[in-house]
Amino acid sequence: MITNRDFIVIGLQALDSRIGSNCINIAQEIARHNRVLYVNYPLDRLTRFRERKDPLIQKRIRVLNGKEPDLVQVSENMWNLNPRTMLESISQLPNDSIFDFLNRLNNKRFARQIKSAIDKLGFSNYFIFNDSDMFRGFYLKEMLSPELYVYYTRDNLIAVDFWKTQGIRIEAALMAKSDLVVANSTYLADHARQFNPHSYYVGQGCDVSLFDKKLIDRIPDDIKNIPGPIIGYIGALFSLRLDIEVIEHIATQKPEWQVVLVGPEDEAFKNSRLHQISNVHFLGSKKMEELPFYLNAFDVAINPQLLNEVTIGNYPRKIDEYLAMGKPTVATRTKAMEVFEGYTYLAENKEEYVKLIEQALNENSSELEASRESFARSHTWENNVMEIYKWMVYILQQPK
């Protein structure tokens, strides 16, 4: 446990992000017992121009122009900083020397804003927690001299085209000079250990309070007349991450099963053969608070991930949501899914998906459902942050 200390948190998601973020959840948990400055990413020139109509970007521009405060207290122990500076847009620069020169300049501008804020707040002997912001956070250890610099890796970003040009080189170098690297999957921890021996798996937090069978009091109209057994998926239907062929195989091999897909589709899904298969049902996007009602109607939940560089190390938060409702779950076997061994059925190909779904349907019981629920509810943000603290304390205790 670490208490009564000062933390600076930076990351790829701003505190007012429209999507969920591990970084925000972790910062809020840290702030229960420590002071936290959550720093939103600064505007860069390209983002300011390209996204100038976005209300969130317009707010940053007002801050930049001095029309709104840059430092705001958001809770008893947490403050939010919108840096009053503009960065150069450099992520796709192919020349290493030019990139490094401009990145150091960007880091100086960023560090100056953070230093001004922590001076106002009276922060001292602080820690920096960097959620995967490999470029803007690259020189902050040298420029701000924290007692501990912690780099957090939660996605295999360097497998994504946007990050490849400079990210492969820069993230490895940042991991190497960080005091500690923590990861939310064993795959990412193993990857980080190539560059820094102090790289550790710390698990994943997940708020599953909505996913509670005791709160279910209705069946949504668009699923209640679909006959069982229902084999369901909840989440974004993106072909970069999901295997359309597996879903097709399940539906065509077992026409007596109903495959229900809840979530927005990309173009590949919209144009796929799935729309011509009579036992496949696309229910579209739903509000977060509606999802447990759909999940409750499933007989088996699935996560047919594609196995690629982007997905192989990702911790699938949806699995915790599935299990919190006690649902038998069949998912693609990946390194990150090893932590769910014993509570899920892990398939290595489309044929195994059919076999394991059948097994899951046949052997489900109230005892198995209870064990799944208990396991999922152990993955709290409190436990996640306690693991991070454990390794921070370990590093602090090492001889200088």
GROMACS .gro file of C-alpha atoms in nm:
model
  400
    1MET     CA    1   0.000   0.000   0.000
    2ILE     CA    2   0.127   0.347  -0.089
    3THR     CA    3  -0.047   0.638   0.086
    4ASN     CA    4  -0.011   1.015   0.121
    5ARG     CA    5   0.217   1.050  -0.180
    6ASP     CA    6   0.199   1.257  -0.496
    7PHE     CA    7   0.142   1.100  -0.840
    8ILE     CA    8   0.159   1.254  -1.186
    9VAL     CA    9  -0.043   1.048  -1.435
   10ILE     CA   10  -0.007   1.088  -1.812
   11GLY     CA   11  -0.152   0.872  -2.088
   12LEU     CA   12  -0.319   0.838  -2.424
   13GLN     CA   13  -0.669   0.915  -2.293
   14ALA     CA   14  -0.775   1.248  -2.152
   15LEU     CA   15  -0.979   1.251  -1.832
   16ASP     CA   16  -1.286   1.360  -2.032
   17SER     CA   17  -1.242   1.081  -2.286
   18ARG     CA   18  -1.565   0.943  -2.433
   19ILE     CA   19  -1.439   0.586  -2.400
   20GLY     CA   20  -1.335   0.387  -2.096
   21SER     CA   21  -0.971   0.390  -1.998
   22ASN     CA   22  -0.758   0.177  -1.767
   23CYS     CA   23  -0.554   0.486  -1.693
   24ILE     CA   24  -0.854   0.682  -1.562
   25ASN     CA   25  -0.967   0.389  -1.343
   26ILE     CA   26  -0.616   0.342  -1.205
   27ALA     CA   27  -0.576   0.714  -1.134
   28GLN     CA   28  -0.909   0.725  -0.951
   29GLU     CA   29  -0.808   0.427  -0.739
   30ILE     CA   30  -0.468   0.582  -0.658
   31ALA     CA   31  -0.645   0.904  -0.559
   32ARG     CA   32  -0.831   0.724  -0.282
   33HIS     CA   33  -0.516   0.746  -0.068
   34ASN     CA   34  -0.281   0.982  -0.257
   35ARG     CA   35  -0.281   1.313  -0.440
   36VAL     CA   36  -0.302   1.275  -0.818
   37LEU     CA   37  -0.242   1.520  -1.102
   38TYR     CA   38  -0.404   1.370  -1.411
   39VAL     CA   39  -0.250   1.535  -1.716
   40ASN     CA   40  -0.446   1.538  -2.041
   41TYR     CA   41  -0.239   1.504  -2.356
   42PRO     CA   42  -0.146   1.843  -2.509
   43LEU     CA   43  -0.287   1.950  -2.842
   44ASP     CA   44  -0.065   1.908  -3.146
   45ARG     CA   45  -0.097   2.119  -3.458
   46LEU     CA   46  -0.250   1.850  -3.678
   47THR     CA   47  -0.510   1.747  -3.418
   48ARG     CA   48  -0.607   2.109  -3.358
   49PHE     CA   49  -0.677   2.155  -3.729
   50ARG     CA   50  -0.821   1.814  -3.817
   51GLU     CA   51  -1.052   1.780  -3.514
   52ARG     CA   52  -1.129   2.150  -3.463
   53LYS     CA   53  -1.506   2.087  -3.469
   54ASP     CA   54  -1.493   1.831  -3.188
   55PRO     CA   55  -1.636   1.989  -2.867
   56LEU     CA   56  -1.354   1.837  -2.659
   57ILE     CA   57  -1.089   1.987  -2.887
   58GLN     CA   58  -1.272   2.320  -2.885
   59LYS     CA   59  -1.250   2.313  -2.506
   60ARG     CA   60  -0.870   2.256  -2.528
   61ILE     CA   61  -0.841   2.550  -2.766
   62ARG     CA   62  -1.027   2.772  -2.519
   63VAL     CA   63  -0.785   2.661  -2.246
   64LEU     CA   64  -0.493   2.726  -2.479
   65ASN     CA   65  -0.623   3.079  -2.542
   66GLY     CA   66  -0.667   3.148  -2.170
   67LYS     CA   67  -1.048   3.149  -2.183
   68GLU     CA   68  -1.081   2.852  -1.944
   69PRO     CA   69  -0.863   2.742  -1.651
   70ASP     CA   70  -0.593   2.488  -1.730
   71LEU     CA   71  -0.585   2.331  -1.381
   72VAL     CA   72  -0.910   2.207  -1.225
   73GLN     CA   73  -0.977   2.007  -0.908
   74VAL     CA   74  -1.205   1.715  -0.992
   75SER     CA   75  -1.221   1.537  -0.655
   76GLU     CA   76  -1.077   1.566  -0.307
   77ASN     CA   77  -0.740   1.423  -0.411
   78MET     CA   78  -0.735   1.463  -0.791
   79TRP     CA   79  -0.661   1.754  -1.022
   80ASN     CA   80  -0.684   1.765  -1.401
   81LEU     CA   81  -0.440   1.964  -1.614
   82ASN     CA   82  -0.505   2.070  -1.974
   83PRO     CA   83  -0.155   2.180  -2.078
   84ARG     CA   84  -0.148   2.532  -2.220
   85THR     CA   85   0.097   2.448  -2.496
   86MET     CA   86   0.103   2.330  -2.858
   87LEU     CA   87   0.314   2.036  -2.973
   88GLU     CA   88   0.452   1.957  -3.316
   89SER     CA   89   0.286   1.665  -3.502
   90ILE     CA   90   0.573   1.423  -3.544
   91SER     CA   91   0.453   1.064  -3.501
   92GLN     CA   92   0.492   0.972  -3.870
   93LEU     CA   93   0.831   1.136  -3.930
   94PRO     CA   94   1.061   0.869  -4.078
   95ASN     CA   95   1.392   1.041  -3.997
   96ASP     CA   96   1.510   0.942  -3.647
   97SER     CA   97   1.728   1.250  -3.592
   98ILE     CA   98   1.457   1.498  -3.687
   99PHE     CA   99   1.199   1.305  -3.483
  100ASP     CA  100   1.426   1.301  -3.175
  101PHE     CA  101   1.501   1.674  -3.203
  102LEU     CA  102   1.133   1.768  -3.227
  103ASN     CA  103   1.026   1.513  -2.966
  104ARG     CA  104   1.269   1.661  -2.714
  105LEU     CA  105   1.124   2.003  -2.794
  106ASN     CA  106   0.771   1.869  -2.741
  107ASN     CA  107   0.872   1.708  -2.411
  108LYS     CA  108   1.025   2.038  -2.291
  109ARG     CA  109   0.697   2.219  -2.361
  110PHE     CA  110   0.499   1.944  -2.192
  111ALA     CA  111   0.729   1.923  -1.890
  112ARG     CA  112   0.715   2.301  -1.841
  113GLN     CA  113   0.336   2.286  -1.810
  114ILE     CA  114   0.346   1.993  -1.567
  115LYS     CA  115   0.614   2.163  -1.357
  116SER     CA  116   0.403   2.479  -1.331
  117ALA     CA  117   0.103   2.275  -1.212
  118ILE     CA  118   0.290   2.070  -0.951
  119ASP     CA  119   0.450   2.387  -0.816
  120LYS     CA  120   0.101   2.535  -0.768
  121LEU     CA  121  -0.015   2.215  -0.596
  122GLY     CA  122   0.298   2.180  -0.385
  123PHE     CA  123   0.376   1.828  -0.512
  124SER     CA  124   0.711   1.687  -0.400
  125ASN     CA  125   0.897   1.353  -0.420
  126TYR     CA  126   0.637   1.252  -0.674
  127PHE     CA  127   0.593   0.944  -0.890
  128ILE     CA  128   0.518   0.953  -1.264
  129PHE     CA  129   0.280   0.688  -1.400
  130ASN     CA  130   0.284   0.683  -1.780
  131ASP     CA  131   0.006   0.491  -1.953
  132SER     CA  132   0.171   0.407  -2.288
  133ASP     CA  133   0.239   0.769  -2.391
  134MET     CA  134   0.575   0.671  -2.536
  135PHE     CA  135   0.644   0.989  -2.737
  136ARG     CA  136   0.521   1.274  -2.516
  137GLY     CA  137   0.652   1.100  -2.205
  138PHE     CA  138   0.991   0.994  -2.339
  139TYR     CA  139   1.208   1.260  -2.171
  140LEU     CA  140   0.993   1.335  -1.866
  141LYS     CA  141   1.205   1.120  -1.637
  142GLU     CA  142   1.506   1.339  -1.706
  143MET     CA  143   1.314   1.667  -1.718
  144LEU     CA  144   1.098   1.622  -1.406
  145SER     CA  145   1.319   1.390  -1.195
  146PRO     CA  146   1.047   1.181  -1.027
  147GLU     CA  147   1.134   0.949  -0.741
  148LEU     CA  148   1.003   0.665  -0.959
  149TYR     CA  149   0.906   0.655  -1.327
  150VAL     CA  150   0.655   0.378  -1.402
  151TYR     CA  151   0.565   0.283  -1.760
  152TYR     CA  152   0.235   0.097  -1.808
  153THR     CA  153   0.177  -0.116  -2.117
  154ARG     CA  154  -0.176  -0.244  -2.180
  155ASP     CA  155  -0.189  -0.283  -2.560
  156ASN     CA  156   0.062  -0.403  -2.816
  157LEU     CA  157   0.066  -0.057  -2.974
  158ILE     CA  158   0.370  -0.115  -3.190
  159ALA     CA  159   0.171  -0.371  -3.392
  160VAL     CA  160  -0.061  -0.089  -3.506
  161ASP     CA  161   0.049   0.097  -3.820
  162PHE     CA  162   0.016   0.441  -3.658
  163TRP     CA  163   0.285   0.358  -3.401
  164LYS     CA  164   0.525   0.152  -3.611
  165THR     CA  165   0.731   0.429  -3.774
  166GLN     CA  166   0.891   0.549  -3.449
  167GLY     CA  167   0.714   0.346  -3.179
  168ILE     CA  168   0.916   0.025  -3.212
  169ARG     CA  169   1.239   0.214  -3.138
  170ILE     CA  170   1.104   0.466  -2.891
  171GLU     CA  171   0.895   0.236  -2.672
  172ALA     CA  172   1.184  -0.009  -2.631
  173ALA     CA  173   1.415   0.276  -2.526
  174LEU     CA  174   1.156   0.420  -2.285
  175MET     CA  175   1.095   0.080  -2.127
  176ALA     CA  176   1.471   0.036  -2.083
  177LYS     CA  177   1.518   0.361  -1.892
  178SER     CA  178   1.198   0.343  -1.684
  179ASP     CA  179   1.241   0.243  -1.320
  180LEU     CA  180   0.955  -0.005  -1.353
  181VAL     CA  181   0.737  -0.144  -1.631
  182VAL     CA  182   0.396  -0.292  -1.542
  183ALA     CA  183   0.165  -0.475  -1.783
  184ASN     CA  184  -0.195  -0.595  -1.783
  185SER     CA  185  -0.111  -0.918  -1.968
  186THR     CA  186   0.161  -1.179  -1.934
  187TYR     CA  187   0.240  -1.142  -2.304
  188LEU     CA  188   0.314  -0.770  -2.270
  189ALA     CA  189   0.515  -0.827  -1.952
  190ASP     CA  190   0.730  -1.085  -2.132
  191HIS     CA  191   0.778  -0.845  -2.423
  192ALA     CA  192   0.881  -0.559  -2.191
  193ARG     CA  193   1.128  -0.784  -2.006
  194GLN     CA  194   1.342  -0.792  -2.321
  195PHE     CA  195   1.427  -0.428  -2.249
  196ASN     CA  196   1.388  -0.396  -1.871
  197PRO     CA  197   1.426  -0.684  -1.621
  198HIS     CA  198   1.193  -0.498  -1.384
  199SER     CA  199   0.884  -0.567  -1.595
  200TYR     CA  200   0.592  -0.734  -1.420
  201TYR     CA  201   0.238  -0.856  -1.484
  202VAL     CA  202  -0.005  -0.674  -1.252
  203GLY     CA  203  -0.338  -0.804  -1.376
  204GLN     CA  204  -0.635  -0.597  -1.483
  205GLY     CA  205  -0.909  -0.416  -1.304
  206CYS     CA  206  -1.266  -0.426  -1.424
  207ASP     CA  207  -1.581  -0.268  -1.286
  208VAL     CA  208  -1.840  -0.544  -1.326
  209SER     CA  209  -2.095  -0.394  -1.089
  210LEU     CA  210  -2.347  -0.356  -1.375
  211PHE     CA  211  -2.304  -0.722  -1.469
  212ASP     CA  212  -2.499  -0.875  -1.186
  213LYS     CA  213  -2.778  -1.129  -1.242
  214LYS     CA  214  -2.964  -0.993  -0.940
  215LEU     CA  215  -3.017  -0.664  -1.126
  216ILE     CA  216  -3.182  -0.823  -1.429
  217ASP     CA  217  -3.557  -0.760  -1.438
  218ARG     CA  218  -3.644  -0.774  -1.809
  219ILE     CA  219  -3.553  -0.917  -2.149
  220PRO     CA  220  -3.500  -0.662  -2.428
  221ASP     CA  221  -3.765  -0.671  -2.700
  222ASP     CA  222  -3.523  -0.742  -2.986
  223ILE     CA  223  -3.384  -1.058  -2.825
  224LYS     CA  224  -3.674  -1.203  -2.627
  225ASN     CA  225  -3.829  -1.376  -2.928
  226ILE     CA  226  -3.504  -1.530  -3.053
  227PRO     CA  227  -3.517  -1.902  -2.962
  228GLY     CA  228  -3.234  -2.069  -2.775
  229PRO     CA  229  -2.972  -2.176  -2.754
  230ILE     CA  230  -2.828  -1.828  -2.809
  231ILE     CA  231  -2.455  -1.801  -2.877
  232GLY     CA  232  -2.371  -1.435  -2.827
  233TYR     CA  233  -2.100  -1.172  -2.859
  234ILE     CA  234  -2.102  -0.820  -2.715
  235GLY     CA  235  -1.858  -0.557  -2.838
  236ALA     CA  236  -1.730  -0.377  -3.145
  237LEU     CA  237  -1.753  -0.592  -3.456
  238PHE     CA  238  -1.418  -0.497  -3.610
  239SER     CA  239  -1.245  -0.728  -3.858
  240LEU     CA  240  -0.901  -0.626  -3.726
  241ARG     CA  241  -0.982  -0.804  -3.401
  242LEU     CA  242  -1.259  -1.057  -3.471
  243ASP     CA  243  -1.255  -1.365  -3.694
  244ILE     CA  244  -1.556  -1.349  -3.927
  245GLU     CA  245  -1.480  -1.699  -4.055
  246VAL     CA  246  -1.517  -1.848  -3.707
  247ILE     CA  247  -1.859  -1.685  -3.661
  248GLU     CA  248  -1.971  -1.807  -4.006
  249HIS     CA  249  -1.854  -2.159  -3.923
  250ILE     CA  250  -2.045  -2.169  -3.594
  251ALA     CA  251  -2.364  -2.048  -3.759
  252THR     CA  252  -2.349  -2.280  -4.062
  253GLN     CA  253  -2.241  -2.591  -3.873
  254LYS     CA  254  -2.514  -2.551  -3.613
  255PRO     CA  255  -2.823  -2.396  -3.777
  256GLU     CA  256  -3.025  -2.484  -3.466
  257TRP     CA  257  -2.812  -2.235  -3.268
  258GLN     CA  258  -2.886  -1.864  -3.288
  259VAL     CA  259  -2.578  -1.640  -3.316
  260VAL     CA  260  -2.649  -1.295  -3.170
  261LEU     CA  261  -2.403  -1.009  -3.223
  262VAL     CA  262  -2.444  -0.691  -3.019
  263GLY     CA  263  -2.230  -0.395  -3.121
  264PRO     CA  264  -2.131  -0.157  -3.404
  265GLU     CA  265  -1.999  -0.305  -3.730
  266ASP     CA  266  -1.709  -0.201  -3.950
  267GLU     CA  267  -1.734  -0.225  -4.329
  268ALA     CA  268  -1.599  -0.581  -4.342
  269PHE     CA  269  -1.874  -0.703  -4.111
  270LYS     CA  270  -2.142  -0.501  -4.292
  271ASN     CA  271  -2.039  -0.661  -4.622
  272SER     CA  272  -1.984  -1.012  -4.485
  273ARG     CA  273  -2.182  -1.326  -4.566
  274LEU     CA  274  -2.303  -1.327  -4.207
  275HIS     CA  275  -2.592  -1.101  -4.309
  276GLN     CA  276  -2.723  -1.372  -4.542
  277ILE     CA  277  -2.723  -1.647  -4.276
  278SER     CA  278  -3.070  -1.684  -4.123
  279ASN     CA  279  -2.957  -1.780  -3.772
  280VAL     CA  280  -2.722  -1.480  -3.733
  281HIS     CA  281  -2.879  -1.173  -3.572
  282PHE     CA  282  -2.719  -0.826  -3.568
  283LEU     CA  283  -2.874  -0.616  -3.290
  284GLY     CA  284  -2.655  -0.306  -3.331
  285SER     CA  285  -2.503  -0.075  -3.070
  286LYS     CA  286  -2.651  -0.055  -2.722
  287LYS     CA  287  -2.594   0.171  -2.423
  288MET     CA  288  -2.355   0.037  -2.162
  289GLU     CA  289  -2.630  -0.002  -1.903
  290GLU     CA  290  -2.833  -0.216  -2.147
  291LEU     CA  291  -2.559  -0.473  -2.214
  292PRO     CA  292  -2.615  -0.694  -1.906
  293PHE     CA  293  -2.978  -0.753  -2.013
  294TYR     CA  294  -2.858  -0.886  -2.350
  295LEU     CA  295  -2.579  -1.091  -2.195
  296ASN     CA  296  -2.827  -1.247  -1.954
  297ALA     CA  297  -3.019  -1.386  -2.253
  298PHE     CA  298  -2.713  -1.570  -2.390
  299ASP     CA  299  -2.667  -1.942  -2.330
  300VAL     CA  300  -2.298  -1.921  -2.424
  301ALA     CA  301  -2.086  -1.607  -2.472
  302ILE     CA  302  -1.802  -1.603  -2.725
  303ASN     CA  303  -1.497  -1.391  -2.806
  304PRO     CA  304  -1.374  -1.509  -3.148
  305GLN     CA  305  -1.058  -1.300  -3.161
  306LEU     CA  306  -0.828  -1.308  -3.457
  307LEU     CA  307  -0.481  -1.408  -3.349
  308ASN     CA  308  -0.250  -1.132  -3.468
  309GLU     CA  309   0.007  -0.885  -3.336
  310VAL     CA  310  -0.265  -0.643  -3.230
  311THR     CA  311  -0.475  -0.891  -3.029
  312ILE     CA  312  -0.226  -1.146  -2.897
  313GLY     CA  313  -0.132  -0.950  -2.585
  314ASN     CA  314  -0.459  -0.771  -2.513
  315TYR     CA  315  -0.641  -0.836  -2.188
  316PRO     CA  316  -1.006  -0.887  -2.295
  317ARG     CA  317  -1.212  -0.697  -2.038
  318LYS     CA  318  -1.532  -0.837  -2.189
  319ILE     CA  319  -1.437  -1.182  -2.055
  320ASP     CA  320  -1.468  -1.051  -1.699
  321GLU     CA  321  -1.811  -0.912  -1.788
  322TYR     CA  322  -1.920  -1.245  -1.936
  323LEU     CA  323  -1.796  -1.439  -1.633
  324ALA     CA  324  -1.943  -1.193  -1.382
  325MET     CA  325  -2.284  -1.298  -1.514
  326GLY     CA  326  -2.182  -1.663  -1.476
  327LYS     CA  327  -2.194  -1.726  -1.851
  328PRO     CA  328  -2.015  -2.023  -2.009
  329THR     CA  329  -1.756  -1.855  -2.230
  330VAL     CA  330  -1.565  -1.978  -2.534
  331ALA     CA  331  -1.275  -1.764  -2.653
  332THR     CA  332  -0.969  -1.784  -2.873
  333ARG     CA  333  -0.662  -1.920  -2.695
  334THR     CA  334  -0.405  -1.640  -2.659
  335LYS     CA  335  -0.123  -1.568  -2.416
  336ALA     CA  336  -0.342  -1.311  -2.240
  337MET     CA  337  -0.623  -1.567  -2.197
  338GLU     CA  338  -0.401  -1.796  -1.989
  339VAL     CA  339  -0.518  -1.619  -1.673
  340PHE     CA  340  -0.873  -1.738  -1.751
  341GLU     CA  341  -0.775  -2.104  -1.788
  342GLY     CA  342  -1.013  -2.312  -1.582
  343TYR     CA  343  -1.296  -2.062  -1.608
  344THR     CA  344  -1.335  -2.044  -1.987
  345TYR     CA  345  -1.318  -2.278  -2.284
  346LEU     CA  346  -1.024  -2.188  -2.510
  347ALA     CA  347  -1.040  -2.273  -2.880
  348GLU     CA  348  -0.752  -2.281  -3.127
  349ASN     CA  349  -0.956  -2.304  -3.448
  350LYS     CA  350  -1.312  -2.278  -3.582
  351GLU     CA  351  -1.376  -2.650  -3.541
  352GLU     CA  352  -1.286  -2.632  -3.171
  353TYR     CA  353  -1.527  -2.340  -3.129
  354VAL     CA  354  -1.820  -2.562  -3.229
  355LYS     CA  355  -1.701  -2.852  -3.014
  356LEU     CA  356  -1.640  -2.634  -2.706
  357ILE     CA  357  -1.967  -2.441  -2.737
  358GLU     CA  358  -2.146  -2.776  -2.742
  359GLN     CA  359  -1.953  -2.885  -2.435
  360ALA     CA  360  -2.029  -2.556  -2.259
  361LEU     CA  361  -2.401  -2.597  -2.326
  362ASN     CA  362  -2.403  -2.955  -2.199
  363GLU     CA  363  -2.209  -2.919  -1.878
  364ASN     CA  364  -2.317  -2.580  -1.744
  365SER     CA  365  -2.432  -2.580  -1.380
  366SER     CA  366  -2.511  -2.340  -1.099
  367GLU     CA  367  -2.181  -2.437  -0.932
  368LEU     CA  368  -1.981  -2.348  -1.242
  369GLU     CA  369  -2.169  -2.021  -1.278
  370ALA     CA  370  -2.091  -1.929  -0.916
  371SER     CA  371  -1.719  -2.000  -0.960
  372ARG     CA  372  -1.705  -1.786  -1.275
  373GLU     CA  373  -1.877  -1.497  -1.098
  374SER     CA  374  -1.642  -1.516  -0.800
  375PHE     CA  375  -1.334  -1.524  -1.024
  376ALA     CA  376  -1.444  -1.223  -1.230
  377ARG     CA  377  -1.528  -1.017  -0.921
  378SER     CA  378  -1.174  -1.068  -0.788
  379HIS     CA  379  -1.043  -0.851  -1.076
  380THR     CA  380  -1.104  -0.518  -0.904
  381TRP     CA  381  -0.922  -0.191  -0.965
  382GLU     CA  382  -0.819  -0.199  -0.600
  383ASN     CA  383  -0.643  -0.533  -0.646
  384ASN     CA  384  -0.489  -0.412  -0.971
  385VAL     CA  385  -0.344  -0.100  -0.811
  386MET     CA  386  -0.223  -0.297  -0.508
  387GLU     CA  387  -0.015  -0.511  -0.749
  388ILE     CA  388   0.132  -0.195  -0.901
  389TYR     CA  389   0.213  -0.065  -0.551
  390LYS     CA  390   0.379  -0.395  -0.463
  391TRP     CA  391   0.633  -0.362  -0.743
  392MET     CA  392   0.682   0.011  -0.682
  393VAL     CA  393   0.772  -0.061  -0.320
  394TYR     CA  394   1.003  -0.342  -0.435
  395ILE     CA  395   1.193  -0.103  -0.666
  396LEU     CA  396   1.207   0.169  -0.400
  397GLN     CA  397   1.366  -0.079  -0.160
  398GLN     CA  398   1.643  -0.173  -0.400
  399PRO     CA  399   1.991  -0.032  -0.317
  400LYS     CA  400   2.068   0.282  -0.517
   0.00000   0.00000   0.00000
